[in-house]
Amino acid sequence: MKTTSAQAQPENGPAEKPARGYAPLPGVADEMVDTDGHVRPVWRHFLSALERMDETELSGRFARADRYLRDAGVFYRAYGKETITDRAWPLSHIPVLIDEAEWEQLSRGLIQRAELLEAVVADIYGKNDLVANGLLPPALVASNNEFLRPLVGVQPAGQHFLHFVSFEIGRGPDGNWWVLSDRTQAPSGAGFALENRVATTRAFSDVYAETHAHRLAGFFGAFRNALQAGKPAEDRIAVLTPGLANETYFEHAYIARYLGFMLLEGEDLAVVGGKVMVRTVAGLKPVGVLWRRLDAAFADPLELNQNSHIGTPGMVEALRAGSVTFVNALGAGIVETRAFLSFLPNICRHLLGEDQRLPSIATWWCGQEDERAHVAAHIERMIVGPAYSTRPFFDDNEQSVLGSSLRETAKQSITEWLETDGPSLVGQEAVTLSTTPAFVDGKLVPRPMSLRVFAARTRDGWQIMPGGFARIGAGDNVSAIAMQEGGSAADVWIVSQKPVERTSLLPAEEVFIRNMPGSLPSRAADNLFWLGRYIERAEGALRILRAWHGRYAEYADPSQPLLKDVTDYLDALDIDTSEAVPTSLIRNIDSAVFSASNIRDRFSPDGWLALNDLSKTARRFHVSIEPGDDATRAMTVLLRKLAGFAGLVHENMYRFTGWRFLSIGRYLERGLHMTRLLGHMSGEDAPDGALDMLLEIGDSVMTHRRRYNVATARLTVTDLLALDPLNPRSILYQLNEIKNEVEQLPNAYANGQMSPFYREAMRLHAGLAVMTPETMTDAVYKRFEAELEKLSDILAQTYLS
């Protein structure tokens, strides 16, 4: 029988000593091992299980976790000096274990700190007593880029400035925890904490099941309920993201999907009559809560940062009107400023009447004479950096100076530097963070660690997430904790001595309520429409290329009339037949991936995986395949992968408004593709073999043989590929499907009138339905091509503007 945490090993049991030769760093506090070198009780069960696993088993477990993260598409964006790259989420597979009793003490300190930060922000944008009473230097407010003057005197709609905050905390050499920095602007990482938990439990599912680790779902459920409390049903809740280029965009989409919120960008919103509205395909709809993930100054280019291209004009006006709640309030990021840490102890006593339960890292603002002198006198154990920075010291090593690394001549100039630039500098005590086990090269090794812990305002007050995530250093250097510097992230288990509640975001009781799917933002509809078009455009190109390369392999002569004719056609579409997998095809697939990446909150992980697999395969073929038979086989492989993606979308996507825009995009592009082909290849001057090639491209060879007891002829091919309502490749079929989908769109038929898009779709369908094969001339095809392009424009004007 496996040992559970309730059946801990005896004091002298096999898990008493560290596993796999683990050796704590001298003079450094360690999360797993106490000062006597013994394993802390909270770790014993986990280490006992770990000792029973050989390297092969561990590798398999870690691979399961990595495979989950890869399949889920979890990434973060790394910013280099010249490039921006998407990197796989760097999971450190060994979780950090903390005893429940210790966590409860930490939670009390963090709840007090959240209340303190709320009070400070309320004072700065309200009465300003802290500055008036000398508890906060005026310069730290007036000269602070995070201080937003237009927000002074604006009371938040919900009466609270802060709703969701995070804290970077670390354990020092004495074993006590310190706050390294506060996050009140737009705290990130909560979604990654969830993914860390899922991935880690994939690796240690059996151990996790036996460990009384607190679940995370209850924390998110309580926060969601608090945001929804008292809000009219028509007021939507949304996550406001800066967009795809943000380093944590994946998390924004993940949180929105997990909690059932809309994911919006600034361009999705408009302020009308003092109210924030989202542009949807059904018109403007009110938004009541915005969980913003962009910096406050960029939220309103009208009154804040005029250079912002990601905000919404009039947002501050809406805040004054009290029509929208921001999580967190605009301007709340001021208390992230590093220099504030030096004044929080006195402010806490003044505002809350008590000392801080969880102290900040020792900080001195160098705008004061005594503090400057102290920093200069103790520079060898100081880090000196920008006072107005909102980043912890180990994330800011390019701008911060470590005193112990300075030469003696440099130390002598410190006093002069502090005198000259003192108000813009702070000195912070250089602390050695505690270490935690990481699995490196087949053994456990100590690595420096900080914890990011989250607090949410709920109906019952502040609640601390029972966990969070740990940032693990790549080596002994504390600066390497930052993931941009090669650090990794680990799950955090808060372990109880008794079984814990298995919480879920599902309702406690079985209640049958069928809610209608949420409104579809116009930007999301636009991306779905173009995703459908790009996918179908890629499929059309692949079918032509497969037919071309098949004949090229047979004739080995690109000047042969049929090949030359199709080459000219492809050249007009910017498709280069000299490349086995043309660059333009790669561009179309990349455009599809880009459109899908803009709607990650509405796109299934399986669909995302299939699309990325298609992109990777196409790129591999682009550099490795030669024209002819190899290219023909490559096109078949890519078509199968495209069919797999289309099948996933067709079978799994909910048949609501988003599905309709995706489908309309596919039908429209397929109709254009077939119209152009027939216009070019079915004329009387078409080269020999063109009609057979048309049937092959249209995947209709067998159908033609069954339906027409004659050899391939222009009229039979025209009838099948243009006018047959039952052939899913025909033009008429596409128009019929577009008409059916349009009928289900919002406002397609209002006040007794068709929408412009519905009217045009009906007209086009009726116009083609009355045609006969004999009347389908080159001029008719050109007219229909132009009208299909016009139909796309009318759709954009009707729903996407």
mmCIF file of C-alpha atoms in Angstrom, residues 545-546 548-550 552-553 576-582 618-636 638:
data_model
loop_
_atom_site.group_PDB
_atom_site.id
_atom_site.type_symbol
_atom_site.label_atom_id
_atom_site.label_comp_id
_atom_site.label_asym_id
_atom_site.label_seq_id
_atom_site.Cartn_x
_atom_site.Cartn_y
_atom_site.Cartn_z
ATOM 1 C CA LEU A 545 -0.717 21.920 -57.254
ATOM 2 C CA ARG A 546 -1.271 18.199 -56.709
ATOM 3 C CA TRP A 548 -0.100 19.978 -61.739
ATOM 4 C CA HIS A 549 2.763 18.009 -60.144
ATOM 5 C CA GLY A 550 1.089 14.705 -61.052
ATOM 6 C CA TYR A 552 4.561 17.206 -64.458
ATOM 7 C CA ALA A 553 5.837 13.835 -63.228
ATOM 8 C CA ASP A 576 5.192 29.652 -58.000
ATOM 9 C CA THR A 577 5.231 26.139 -59.486
ATOM 10 C CA SER A 578 9.035 26.063 -59.409
ATOM 11 C CA GLU A 579 8.705 25.578 -55.645
ATOM 12 C CA ALA A 580 7.295 22.202 -54.678
ATOM 13 C CA VAL A 581 5.545 23.842 -51.712
ATOM 14 C CA PRO A 582 5.217 27.506 -52.745
ATOM 15 C CA ALA A 618 4.200 22.549 -44.845
ATOM 16 C CA ARG A 619 7.397 24.313 -43.770
ATOM 17 C CA ARG A 620 9.269 21.022 -43.629
ATOM 18 C CA PHE A 621 8.109 20.097 -47.131
ATOM 19 C CA HIS A 622 8.982 23.586 -48.374
ATOM 20 C CA VAL A 623 12.691 22.912 -47.894
ATOM 21 C CA SER A 624 12.845 19.169 -48.517
ATOM 22 C CA ILE A 625 10.552 18.259 -51.433
ATOM 23 C CA GLU A 626 11.296 18.304 -55.152
ATOM 24 C CA PRO A 627 8.707 18.941 -57.927
ATOM 25 C CA GLY A 628 7.012 15.895 -59.451
ATOM 26 C CA ASP A 629 6.066 12.683 -57.672
ATOM 27 C CA ASP A 630 7.500 13.829 -54.308
ATOM 28 C CA ALA A 631 5.490 17.048 -54.467
ATOM 29 C CA THR A 632 2.336 15.111 -55.441
ATOM 30 C CA ARG A 633 2.684 12.917 -52.360
ATOM 31 C CA ALA A 634 3.455 15.952 -50.190
ATOM 32 C CA MET A 635 0.287 17.700 -51.404
ATOM 33 C CA THR A 636 -1.731 14.597 -50.518
ATOM 34 C CA LEU A 638 -1.093 18.291 -46.551
#
